[in-house]
Amino acid sequence: MPTATTTMEAPTTATAAQRMRPVSRASEFAFRGLCLAMASVVLVLVLIVGYQLWRGAGHTFHRFGLSFLTKSDWDPNANSFGALPFIYGTLVTSLLGLLIATPLAVATAVFLTELAPNWLRQPLIFLIEMLAAIPSVILGLWAIFVLLPVLNEHVFPFLQKTVGFLPIFSGTSFGGYSVLAASLIIAVMVLPIITSVSREILRSVPDLQREAAYGLGATRWEVTRIAVLSYAKKGIFGAMILGLGRALGETMAVTMVIGNANEIKSSLFAPGNTLASVIASQFNEAADDSYRDALIAVGLVLFGITLIVNLCARLLLKFGTADAGAVH
Amino acid sequence: MKITPLFLPTLALAGLSLFVGTTAQAVDLTGAGATFPNPIYTKWFSEYKKVDAAANFNYQAIGSGGGQKQILEGTVDFGASDGPMSDESLAKAPGKILHIPTVAGAVAITYNLPGVTSLKLDGPTLADIYLGKITKWDDAAIAKLNQGAKLPATPIAVAHRADGSGTSYIFTDYLSTVSSEWKDKVGKNTTVKWPAGIGGKGNDGVAGLVKQTAGAIGYVELIYAVQIKLPVADLKNADGAFVKPSLEGITAATATATIPDDFRFSMVNAPGKDSYPISGVTWLLVYEQQKDAAKGKAMVAFLKWALTEGEKQAKALDYAPLPDAVQKKVLARIETIKF
């Protein structure tokens, strides 16, 4: 009933608006202005955050210069601060998390759009959306009680036995608290984002694409690979960028499983730390001005890395799309 | 009919002035700082309502660092900190800041050694473990302190706090006192450059690390160890006696500690056979010269109540009250607050 009335009214209001030109222009102007104002709020917020961080970090960069980015020493007592271990930890955990999550997410999205029977599709989509709704701290607790013991007792010893000659899989771990554990938890967190966005992208691939491929006698795998994935790769890359944004800033769950050691170790079994994690855990009790400033500078570095990574991803996207759209 | 329009606003004005009149006596006191004493401060503020209904306390447990910063900037009426303010910070203050000790706490050493039910440690050994110099549980230094105990030949997994905390301050203060190497290489602070081990967030983070890893050692706030019933090590105190952490042990340490005039004292490794060596007090920070007379008056009245009646509630919440002699000294100092 309500839908019927709205469809009945819609044409009358439209013609009324057309007749009353001046009113329509005013509302058009107001609408544009409102949208512009709302959109500029985001821009202003980013600028304010950037400026505040820049100002707060000024002392630190003035004192340490670029060595703040290249030094590994983090010693509040000696007033010596270097953020390299955190930069390293953030990049390694984010990229590794993305590397683990992307194949899973894309395969899930393909299954959901191309292969899944109807009765399975909706429950699966619902479950994936549920995964995105789990708070970070709950995932962290789950990792401590379930994931870490499994990693420590089964996965790490197995990796050590089979591929232990590689430095990244060498050495012992302390209860599973490690860079690898943090990467895995990040993978779990970005999985739903990449899956959901990829699914939308795959759904938007025109059926004409698929039909054309089938018409050429392609198998299901070939249709998916040639007609669907190739068509959607730009979008899937975009989904990965969204996931990366979440991965770079993830704090709570990472702090809980990474072991918070402010040093760079070659082994993924060793503890590490990230930019977001060190700010969250140390800012509260940082009493000295120089210590506080150093943590704000860490924030600026995180801000900068997020910008640079996103910019690079966008450039890559633009660069890589020259041949996209064309089906190989 | 003519009176009504005039009469109504007059009535409203009268009502407003009545309202303003009663609230003028209410005093809002805001404070911020340490998280460690937050449970007892919250209790004190609600209990104090029964004594003075007009005093509204609003305390934000944002951490000692934040508490020191906010009292320096004058954005709060009082601060709270688990570590004393540095001379450098005090010099920046617009007026003289008083340290008012309130209650004391301790740091317990907890461990996870399957088959070992009691563990004895002394300061230098503990420092060497945290320096990464003693790496095995059957090391000669540990074995010497625990004769007869079956210590495994497993590696020691060292756990410490990842976040800045008053607990770490007291712990590193103790290690600096008992080990010159620790003092030179690491020092004391709410966060330090840990030479060994991995970090957990909060007491629960460290307790979790220790509980899940065989061969682990960690340190947590005494209250936390008591409530979760963690195994705790006996520590050798300055008099050579091995003591378990307890409220009595903390109060004993407070009684024998040397307390300077400004109350910025450390009571780690205090003498006396009952003293537990890793204990410390927590402070409220107030300006000696209060800017607002009403606030100053309410603050002084509250502090006096806290140091007498308030202290009696400490034990129920697992905090150690200050010994009587120290209470008296602090009360005398509270009298010097001007408003």
XYZ file of C-alpha atoms in Angstrom:
667
model
C 0.000 0.000 0.000
C 2.567 2.665 0.926
C 4.601 1.924 -2.205
C 1.505 2.352 -4.315
C 0.816 5.814 -2.933
C 4.357 7.019 -3.433
C 4.439 5.906 -7.030
C 1.089 7.618 -7.531
C 2.390 10.879 -6.106
C 5.773 10.909 -7.715
C 4.734 12.110 -11.184
C 2.541 14.905 -9.776
C 5.325 16.355 -7.631
C 7.724 16.153 -10.512
C 5.469 18.152 -12.795
C 4.786 20.616 -10.017
C 8.490 21.168 -9.565
C 8.915 21.677 -13.281
C 6.232 24.335 -13.320
C 7.772 26.238 -10.405
C 11.177 26.989 -11.874
C 12.478 29.572 -9.339
C 11.748 27.347 -6.329
C 13.409 24.449 -8.044
C 16.551 26.501 -8.649
C 16.741 27.603 -5.033
C 16.392 24.053 -3.772
C 18.919 22.912 -6.334
C 21.346 25.503 -5.032
C 20.698 24.527 -1.413
C 21.164 20.859 -2.278
C 24.489 21.503 -3.984
C 25.659 23.726 -1.173
C 24.725 21.181 1.464
C 26.502 18.353 -0.299
C 29.584 20.498 -0.859
C 29.626 21.467 2.823
C 29.310 17.842 3.931
C 32.043 16.742 1.551
C 34.384 19.496 2.684
C 33.963 18.425 6.323
C 36.007 15.329 5.469
C 38.685 17.392 3.773
C 38.861 19.873 6.649
C 39.080 17.030 9.181
C 41.993 15.432 7.346
C 43.763 18.789 7.101
C 43.234 19.553 10.797
C 44.480 16.123 11.872
C 47.485 16.447 9.584
C 48.290 19.942 10.813
C 47.962 19.024 14.484
C 50.209 15.997 14.050
C 52.707 18.091 12.104
C 52.790 20.710 14.847
C 53.032 18.159 17.672
C 55.755 16.222 15.904
C 57.780 19.349 15.115
C 60.036 19.123 18.180
C 60.879 15.497 17.550
C 61.770 15.952 13.896
C 63.678 19.103 14.740
C 65.763 17.156 17.245
C 66.289 13.848 15.476
C 65.754 14.854 11.870
C 65.309 11.974 9.478
C 67.165 9.678 11.857
C 63.810 9.371 13.638
C 62.765 7.235 10.674
C 65.960 5.223 10.376
C 66.969 4.591 13.993
C 65.877 1.446 15.848
C 66.451 2.779 19.353
C 63.345 3.552 21.449
C 64.520 4.542 24.922
C 62.413 7.088 26.857
C 65.003 7.169 29.667
C 67.833 8.171 27.368
C 65.490 10.485 25.417
C 66.419 8.661 22.267
C 63.667 7.826 19.832
C 63.697 6.001 16.498
C 60.580 4.651 14.848
C 62.108 2.184 12.386
C 60.982 -1.004 14.211
C 57.397 0.275 14.230
C 57.480 1.288 10.562
C 58.880 -2.125 9.703
C 56.289 -3.906 11.860
C 53.380 -1.945 10.384
C 54.430 -2.585 6.786
C 55.277 -6.258 7.281
C 52.113 -7.178 9.202
C 49.833 -5.206 6.841
C 51.316 -6.535 3.626
C 51.558 -10.100 4.916
C 47.988 -9.900 6.191
C 46.840 -8.645 2.806
C 48.821 -11.374 1.044
C 47.094 -14.040 3.130
C 43.620 -12.512 2.922
C 43.399 -11.596 -0.769
C 43.412 -15.086 -2.361
C 40.925 -16.259 0.266
C 38.679 -13.253 -0.250
C 38.741 -13.357 -4.060
C 38.101 -17.115 -4.109
C 35.194 -16.632 -1.697
C 33.779 -13.831 -3.826
C 34.064 -15.967 -6.973
C 32.356 -18.852 -5.200
C 29.550 -16.583 -4.026
C 28.858 -14.967 -7.392
C 29.670 -17.726 -9.863
C 29.358 -21.100 -8.200
C 27.401 -21.142 -4.948
C 23.911 -22.635 -4.961
C 21.250 -20.183 -3.870
C 20.522 -21.834 -0.528
C 24.175 -21.501 0.510
C 24.829 -18.012 -0.825
C 22.785 -15.942 1.622
C 23.977 -17.710 4.819
C 27.587 -17.363 3.645
C 27.196 -13.668 2.868
C 25.611 -13.190 6.273
C 28.491 -14.979 8.002
C 31.092 -12.872 6.206
C 29.288 -9.706 7.206
C 29.184 -10.995 10.788
C 32.953 -11.418 10.678
C 33.293 -7.723 9.864
C 31.139 -6.844 12.866
C 33.298 -8.646 15.441
C 35.073 -6.035 17.589
C 38.839 -5.946 17.351
C 39.330 -6.730 21.047
C 37.216 -9.897 20.783
C 39.292 -11.104 17.842
C 42.403 -10.362 19.910
C 41.118 -12.440 22.812
C 40.198 -15.262 20.464
C 43.707 -15.105 19.054
C 45.271 -15.310 22.522
C 43.209 -18.282 23.637
C 42.786 -20.242 20.390
C 45.090 -19.083 17.610
C 48.338 -18.561 19.553
C 48.452 -22.007 21.245
C 47.774 -23.706 17.893
C 50.477 -21.633 16.211
C 52.962 -22.269 19.000
C 52.401 -25.990 19.351
C 51.692 -27.100 15.786
C 52.175 -24.507 13.044
C 55.499 -22.955 14.073
C 57.264 -26.281 14.783
C 55.986 -27.622 11.447
C 57.203 -24.581 9.516
C 60.528 -24.780 11.306
C 60.969 -28.424 10.358
C 60.032 -27.957 6.706
C 61.167 -24.458 5.716
C 63.257 -23.571 8.776
C 66.325 -22.943 6.602
C 64.727 -19.627 5.602
C 65.603 -16.924 8.133
C 61.974 -15.754 8.306
C 60.915 -19.151 9.692
C 63.786 -19.646 12.121
C 64.118 -19.441 15.864
C 61.691 -20.194 18.646
C 58.651 -18.201 19.602
C 57.345 -17.121 22.986
C 53.868 -18.610 23.333
C 53.049 -17.785 19.708
C 53.175 -14.005 20.259
C 54.763 -12.943 17.001
C 54.702 -10.835 13.845
C 53.178 -13.792 12.001
C 50.324 -14.068 14.531
C 49.613 -10.346 14.080
C 49.611 -10.766 10.285
C 47.129 -13.629 10.563
C 44.781 -11.641 12.782
C 45.004 -8.714 10.346
C 44.163 -11.147 7.536
C 41.034 -12.201 9.427
C 40.048 -8.553 9.885
C 40.502 -7.455 6.280
C 38.987 -10.635 4.818
C 35.332 -9.493 5.076
C 36.061 -6.073 3.537
C 37.895 -7.489 0.537
C 35.331 -10.259 0.109
C 32.294 -7.963 0.240
C 33.734 -5.373 -2.126
C 35.059 -8.036 -4.536
C 31.653 -9.709 -4.559
C 29.968 -6.457 -5.547
C 32.559 -5.958 -8.277
C 32.082 -9.465 -9.647
C 28.310 -9.048 -9.572
C 28.623 -5.920 -11.652
C 30.431 -7.798 -14.421
C 27.869 -7.819 -17.278
C 26.384 -11.210 -18.088
C 27.197 -10.464 -21.715
C 30.854 -11.052 -20.840
C 30.109 -14.487 -19.456
C 27.746 -15.421 -22.267
C 30.291 -14.418 -24.868
C 32.927 -16.612 -23.260
C 30.556 -19.527 -22.954
C 29.666 -19.002 -26.587
C 33.296 -19.497 -27.483
C 33.175 -22.858 -25.749
C 35.001 -21.859 -22.582
C 34.751 -24.010 -19.462
C 33.511 -22.543 -16.180
C 37.076 -21.984 -14.957
C 38.004 -20.308 -18.221
C 34.909 -18.101 -18.112
C 35.740 -17.010 -14.573
C 39.367 -16.372 -15.383
C 39.031 -14.715 -18.792
C 35.669 -13.045 -18.732
C 35.045 -12.269 -15.068
C 38.274 -11.868 -13.097
C 40.138 -10.129 -15.866
C 37.245 -7.689 -16.266
C 37.055 -7.091 -12.525
C 40.737 -6.919 -11.630
C 40.776 -3.168 -11.269
C 37.908 -3.324 -8.818
C 39.470 -6.169 -6.875
C 42.651 -4.147 -6.573
C 40.532 -1.322 -5.186
C 39.080 -3.750 -2.648
C 42.621 -4.628 -1.588
C 43.418 -0.944 -1.043
C 40.398 -0.626 1.220
C 41.611 -3.663 3.146
C 45.117 -2.234 3.379
C 43.742 0.954 4.938
C 42.198 -1.082 7.708
C 45.326 -3.220 8.109
C 47.697 -0.241 8.518
C 45.702 1.326 11.319
C 44.621 -1.810 13.169
C 45.612 -1.420 16.800
C 43.972 -3.398 19.566
C 44.099 -6.954 18.249
C 47.645 -6.399 17.000
C 48.861 -5.101 20.369
C 47.411 -8.184 22.008
C 49.264 -10.717 19.866
C 52.404 -9.090 18.448
C 54.485 -9.267 21.634
C 55.369 -5.554 21.657
C 59.135 -5.820 21.353
C 60.599 -2.636 19.873
C 63.151 -4.256 17.626
C 63.518 -5.662 14.138
C 64.051 -9.409 13.914
C 64.319 -11.326 10.669
C 62.138 -14.176 11.941
C 58.353 -13.930 11.641
C 58.164 -16.027 14.837
C 59.757 -13.191 16.809
C 57.765 -10.447 18.536
C 57.606 -6.975 16.994
C 55.543 -3.807 17.250
C 53.579 -1.467 14.991
C 53.094 2.313 14.805
C 49.457 2.212 15.897
C 50.167 -0.291 18.650
C 52.988 1.690 20.257
C 50.904 4.874 20.368
C 47.956 3.081 21.934
C 49.996 1.364 24.594
C 52.432 4.099 25.588
C 50.675 7.448 25.194
C 48.699 7.303 28.459
C 51.667 7.155 30.774
C 54.111 9.256 28.778
C 54.850 12.083 31.223
C 57.884 13.751 29.615
C 57.226 16.253 26.867
C 59.865 14.816 24.544
C 58.423 11.311 24.996
C 54.898 12.548 24.199
C 56.171 14.471 21.186
C 57.937 11.357 19.923
C 54.683 9.397 20.114
C 52.855 12.158 18.233
C 55.627 11.991 15.645
C 54.941 8.261 15.368
C 51.335 9.241 14.628
C 52.509 11.581 11.883
C 54.605 8.795 10.383
C 51.556 6.501 10.372
C 49.516 9.274 8.747
C 52.237 9.730 6.126
C 52.613 6.010 5.432
C 48.853 5.631 4.987
C 48.856 8.538 2.508
C 51.871 7.268 0.595
C 50.640 3.675 0.413
C 47.212 4.789 -0.787
C 48.765 7.142 -3.318
C 51.061 4.414 -4.644
C 48.141 2.017 -4.869
C 46.124 4.586 -6.801
C 48.995 5.273 -9.180
C 49.449 1.558 -9.682
C 45.735 1.291 -10.368
C 45.855 4.078 -12.940
C 49.027 2.703 -14.472
C 47.685 -0.828 -14.585
C 44.308 0.095 -16.043
C 45.694 1.145 -19.412
C 45.063 -2.354 -20.660
C 42.174 -3.192 -18.330
C 38.722 -3.430 -19.793
C 40.165 -5.138 -22.825
C 39.707 -8.881 -22.503
C 42.782 -10.907 -23.228
C -5.399 39.854 33.872
C -2.957 42.747 33.766
C -0.835 41.349 36.541
C -0.225 37.963 34.999
C 2.242 38.921 32.249
C 4.333 40.832 34.750
C 3.901 38.367 37.527
C 5.033 35.311 35.608
C 8.549 36.497 34.750
C 9.018 37.773 38.282
C 8.129 34.377 39.614
C 10.461 32.752 37.150
C 13.269 35.108 38.140
C 12.658 34.395 41.799
C 12.742 30.679 41.086
C 15.961 31.063 39.121
C 17.670 33.009 41.860
C 16.604 30.351 44.341
C 18.074 27.695 42.070
C 21.330 29.595 41.614
C 21.425 30.219 45.347
C 21.451 26.538 46.219
C 23.903 25.440 43.539
C 26.406 28.167 44.368
C 27.424 26.125 47.385
C 28.130 23.034 45.320
C 31.781 22.692 44.373
C 32.923 20.778 41.315
C 36.411 19.353 41.586
C 37.894 17.681 38.557
C 40.930 15.477 38.598
C 42.774 13.197 36.243
C 45.613 10.734 36.348
C 46.715 7.317 37.494
C 44.640 4.235 36.784
C 46.116 2.137 39.612
C 44.326 3.982 42.466
C 41.158 4.589 40.428
C 39.020 1.985 42.278
C 39.762 3.444 45.716
C 39.479 7.070 44.561
C 36.084 6.295 43.048
C 35.017 4.721 46.339
C 36.352 7.689 48.316
C 34.516 10.230 46.162
C 31.210 8.416 46.537
C 31.690 7.856 50.294
C 32.690 11.497 50.780
C 29.300 12.527 49.373
C 27.874 11.393 52.718
C 30.204 13.794 54.542
C 29.836 16.769 52.219
C 26.976 16.478 49.757
C 28.053 19.658 47.959
C 31.443 18.338 46.856
C 31.224 16.864 43.360
C 34.350 14.983 42.363
C 34.947 14.004 38.793
C 37.993 11.808 38.278
C 39.274 10.584 34.948
C 41.708 7.679 35.033
C 43.730 8.692 31.976
C 47.139 7.560 33.221
C 49.859 9.144 35.361
C 51.443 10.929 32.409
C 48.165 12.639 31.581
C 47.597 13.501 35.249
C 50.983 15.238 35.527
C 50.466 17.104 32.270
C 46.989 18.320 33.186
C 47.922 19.584 36.649
C 50.878 21.443 35.094
C 48.567 23.093 32.581
C 46.000 23.801 35.249
C 43.180 22.115 33.322
C 42.259 20.053 36.404
C 41.931 20.874 40.104
C 44.054 17.921 41.150
C 46.236 15.356 39.452
C 47.163 11.813 40.378
C 50.316 9.889 39.611
C 51.973 6.574 40.436
C 55.417 8.065 39.892
C 56.705 11.321 41.429
C 56.990 14.352 39.143
C 60.506 15.143 37.968
C 62.341 18.277 39.107
C 62.228 19.414 35.493
C 58.428 19.137 35.368
C 57.972 20.811 38.757
C 60.090 23.735 37.611
C 57.656 24.346 34.750
C 54.656 24.584 37.093
C 53.142 28.043 37.664
C 53.041 27.363 41.420
C 54.322 24.902 43.981
C 52.832 21.444 43.458
C 52.458 19.248 46.544
C 52.735 15.466 46.413
C 50.139 13.948 48.736
C 50.718 10.201 49.193
C 47.410 8.345 49.579
C 47.778 4.565 49.488
C 50.482 2.068 48.625
C 50.655 -0.938 46.374
C 53.162 -3.582 45.404
C 54.399 -5.501 42.425
C 54.263 -9.295 42.593
C 56.554 -11.586 40.622
C 54.539 -14.357 39.016
C 55.828 -17.436 37.182
C 54.777 -20.551 35.324
C 56.902 -23.559 36.217
C 55.061 -26.885 36.027
C 55.959 -28.906 39.134
C 57.437 -25.987 41.067
C 55.117 -24.650 43.776
C 57.359 -22.176 45.535
C 60.071 -19.961 44.132
C 62.549 -17.745 45.933
C 64.347 -14.881 44.200
C 66.547 -11.973 45.169
C 67.028 -8.581 43.552
C 70.293 -9.157 41.651
C 69.017 -12.476 40.230
C 65.748 -10.879 39.147
C 67.667 -8.033 37.502
C 69.910 -10.505 35.656
C 66.835 -12.393 34.410
C 65.328 -9.168 33.074
C 68.694 -8.124 31.624
C 68.693 -11.385 29.668
C 71.864 -12.597 31.411
C 70.210 -15.531 33.195
C 68.373 -17.481 30.520
C 67.748 -20.933 32.037
C 65.677 -21.865 35.089
C 68.375 -24.217 36.426
C 70.974 -21.418 36.421
C 73.311 -21.600 39.423
C 72.073 -18.262 40.792
C 68.448 -19.430 40.943
C 69.367 -22.925 42.155
C 71.356 -21.436 45.044
C 68.268 -19.581 46.293
C 66.003 -22.612 45.878
C 67.925 -25.511 47.349
C 65.980 -28.763 47.159
C 63.599 -27.506 44.468
C 63.563 -29.301 41.118
C 64.175 -26.532 38.617
C 63.740 -27.480 34.955
C 66.481 -26.835 32.407
C 64.041 -24.858 30.245
C 64.652 -21.349 28.929
C 63.190 -18.430 30.886
C 60.551 -16.517 28.943
C 60.575 -12.942 30.247
C 57.296 -10.982 30.181
C 56.944 -7.256 30.860
C 54.372 -4.520 30.337
C 54.053 -3.158 26.808
C 52.115 -0.089 27.917
C 53.478 2.650 30.106
C 52.476 1.997 33.706
C 53.102 2.844 37.338
C 53.654 -0.866 37.916
C 56.614 -0.805 35.544
C 57.873 2.359 37.261
C 57.991 0.690 40.691
C 59.458 -2.512 39.235
C 62.253 -0.753 37.317
C 62.856 1.521 40.326
C 63.494 -1.643 42.361
C 65.772 -3.205 39.742
C 67.748 0.070 39.528
C 68.175 0.017 43.303
C 69.426 -3.560 43.521
C 71.478 -3.733 40.316
C 73.924 -1.071 39.211
C 74.043 -2.643 35.772
C 70.265 -2.196 35.406
C 70.572 1.390 36.620
C 73.247 2.213 34.037
C 71.835 0.304 31.094
C 68.082 0.636 31.521
C 67.030 2.896 34.393
C 63.578 3.509 35.829
C 60.493 4.850 34.064
C 56.897 3.994 33.193
C 58.306 2.453 29.992
C 61.936 1.519 29.475
C 63.993 -0.044 26.739
C 63.559 -3.648 27.837
C 66.729 -5.658 27.185
C 64.833 -8.976 26.997
C 61.438 -10.567 26.672
C 58.100 -9.611 25.222
C 55.384 -7.199 26.264
C 51.758 -7.682 27.261
C 49.195 -4.907 27.494
C 48.031 -4.292 31.038
C 48.246 -6.579 34.061
C 45.938 -9.028 32.334
C 48.194 -9.041 29.261
C 51.272 -9.953 31.321
C 49.326 -12.501 33.411
C 48.051 -14.056 30.168
C 51.571 -14.311 28.745
C 52.812 -16.021 31.897
C 49.823 -18.327 32.270
C 50.070 -19.597 28.706
C 53.807 -20.125 28.491
C 55.657 -22.756 30.483
C 58.888 -21.272 31.800
C 57.600 -17.710 31.845
C 58.202 -15.023 34.481
C 56.363 -11.710 34.748
C 55.391 -8.940 37.139
C 51.901 -7.700 37.961
C 50.213 -5.432 40.461
C 49.652 -7.212 43.786
C 45.865 -6.644 43.709
C 45.724 -8.384 40.376
C 47.845 -11.342 41.512
C 45.680 -11.761 44.631
C 42.380 -11.624 42.787
C 43.427 -14.037 40.024
C 45.328 -16.242 42.524
C 48.546 -16.303 40.524
C 51.594 -18.113 41.907
C 53.939 -15.476 43.350
C 57.627 -15.624 44.178
C 59.098 -14.915 47.620
C 61.549 -12.037 47.404
C 64.602 -11.460 49.521
C 64.319 -8.044 51.197
C 67.026 -5.686 52.393
C 67.242 -7.528 55.738
C 67.809 -10.856 53.993
C 64.370 -12.319 54.784
C 62.237 -13.929 52.077
C 58.764 -12.353 52.000
C 55.635 -12.973 49.963
C 53.875 -9.852 48.708
C 51.125 -8.763 51.122
C 49.406 -5.593 52.321
C 51.193 -5.943 55.689
C 54.532 -6.210 53.902
C 53.796 -2.978 52.007
C 52.744 -1.019 55.097
C 55.880 -2.291 56.868
C 57.988 -1.003 53.975
C 56.237 2.393 54.079
C 57.003 2.633 57.812
C 60.732 2.034 57.410
C 61.246 3.961 54.171
C 63.131 7.233 54.386
C 60.638 9.925 53.535
C 61.911 13.300 52.324
C 60.143 16.567 53.088
C 58.382 16.772 49.727
C 57.050 13.183 49.981
C 58.588 12.289 46.630
C 59.980 9.092 48.065
C 60.761 5.683 46.723
C 60.235 2.806 49.114
C 61.688 -0.040 47.094
C 64.067 -2.347 48.941
C 63.054 -0.750 52.268
C 64.750 -2.096 55.419
C 62.906 -4.182 58.044
C 62.414 -7.934 58.130
C 58.700 -7.746 57.201
C 59.084 -5.229 54.366
C 58.160 -6.394 50.890
C 60.840 -4.929 48.620
C 58.876 -3.923 45.476
C 56.329 -1.473 46.873
C 55.439 2.110 46.159
C 52.918 4.798 47.011
C 50.630 6.702 44.700
C 50.163 10.465 44.951
C 47.529 13.130 44.531
C 48.992 16.326 43.062
C 47.625 19.678 44.247
C 48.835 23.253 44.129
C 49.929 24.671 47.474
C 48.261 27.966 46.582
C 44.712 27.233 45.452
C 43.275 29.717 42.957
C 39.627 29.269 43.884
C 38.878 29.649 47.618
C 35.738 27.486 47.574
C 37.488 24.721 45.667
C 40.576 24.943 47.856
C 38.505 24.677 51.005
C 36.634 21.634 49.711
C 39.868 20.012 48.508
C 41.581 20.410 51.888
C 38.540 19.062 53.734
C 38.449 16.056 51.430
C 42.173 15.346 51.739
C 41.933 15.434 55.529
C 39.042 12.990 55.408
C 40.850 10.740 52.925
C 44.007 10.527 55.039
C 41.976 9.553 58.132
C 38.604 7.937 57.395
C 39.507 7.079 53.799
C 42.605 5.132 54.837
C 40.403 2.751 56.835
C 38.691 1.609 53.635
C 41.952 0.816 51.826
C 42.431 -2.791 52.918
C 38.955 -3.862 51.806
C 39.965 -2.859 48.285
C 43.404 -4.526 48.514
C 45.390 -1.303 48.889
C 47.869 -0.851 51.725
C 47.033 2.109 53.979
C 49.805 4.492 55.021
C 51.280 3.834 58.491
C 49.988 6.193 61.238
C 53.252 8.141 61.480
C 53.204 8.881 57.749
C 49.503 9.804 57.873
C 50.282 12.418 60.544
C 53.085 13.937 58.487
C 50.885 14.142 55.413
C 48.005 15.694 57.396
C 50.356 18.400 58.649
C 51.336 19.134 55.052
C 47.687 19.352 53.962
C 47.237 22.125 56.554
C 49.735 24.247 54.631
C 47.525 24.429 51.522
C 46.422 28.052 51.115
C 43.163 29.241 49.625
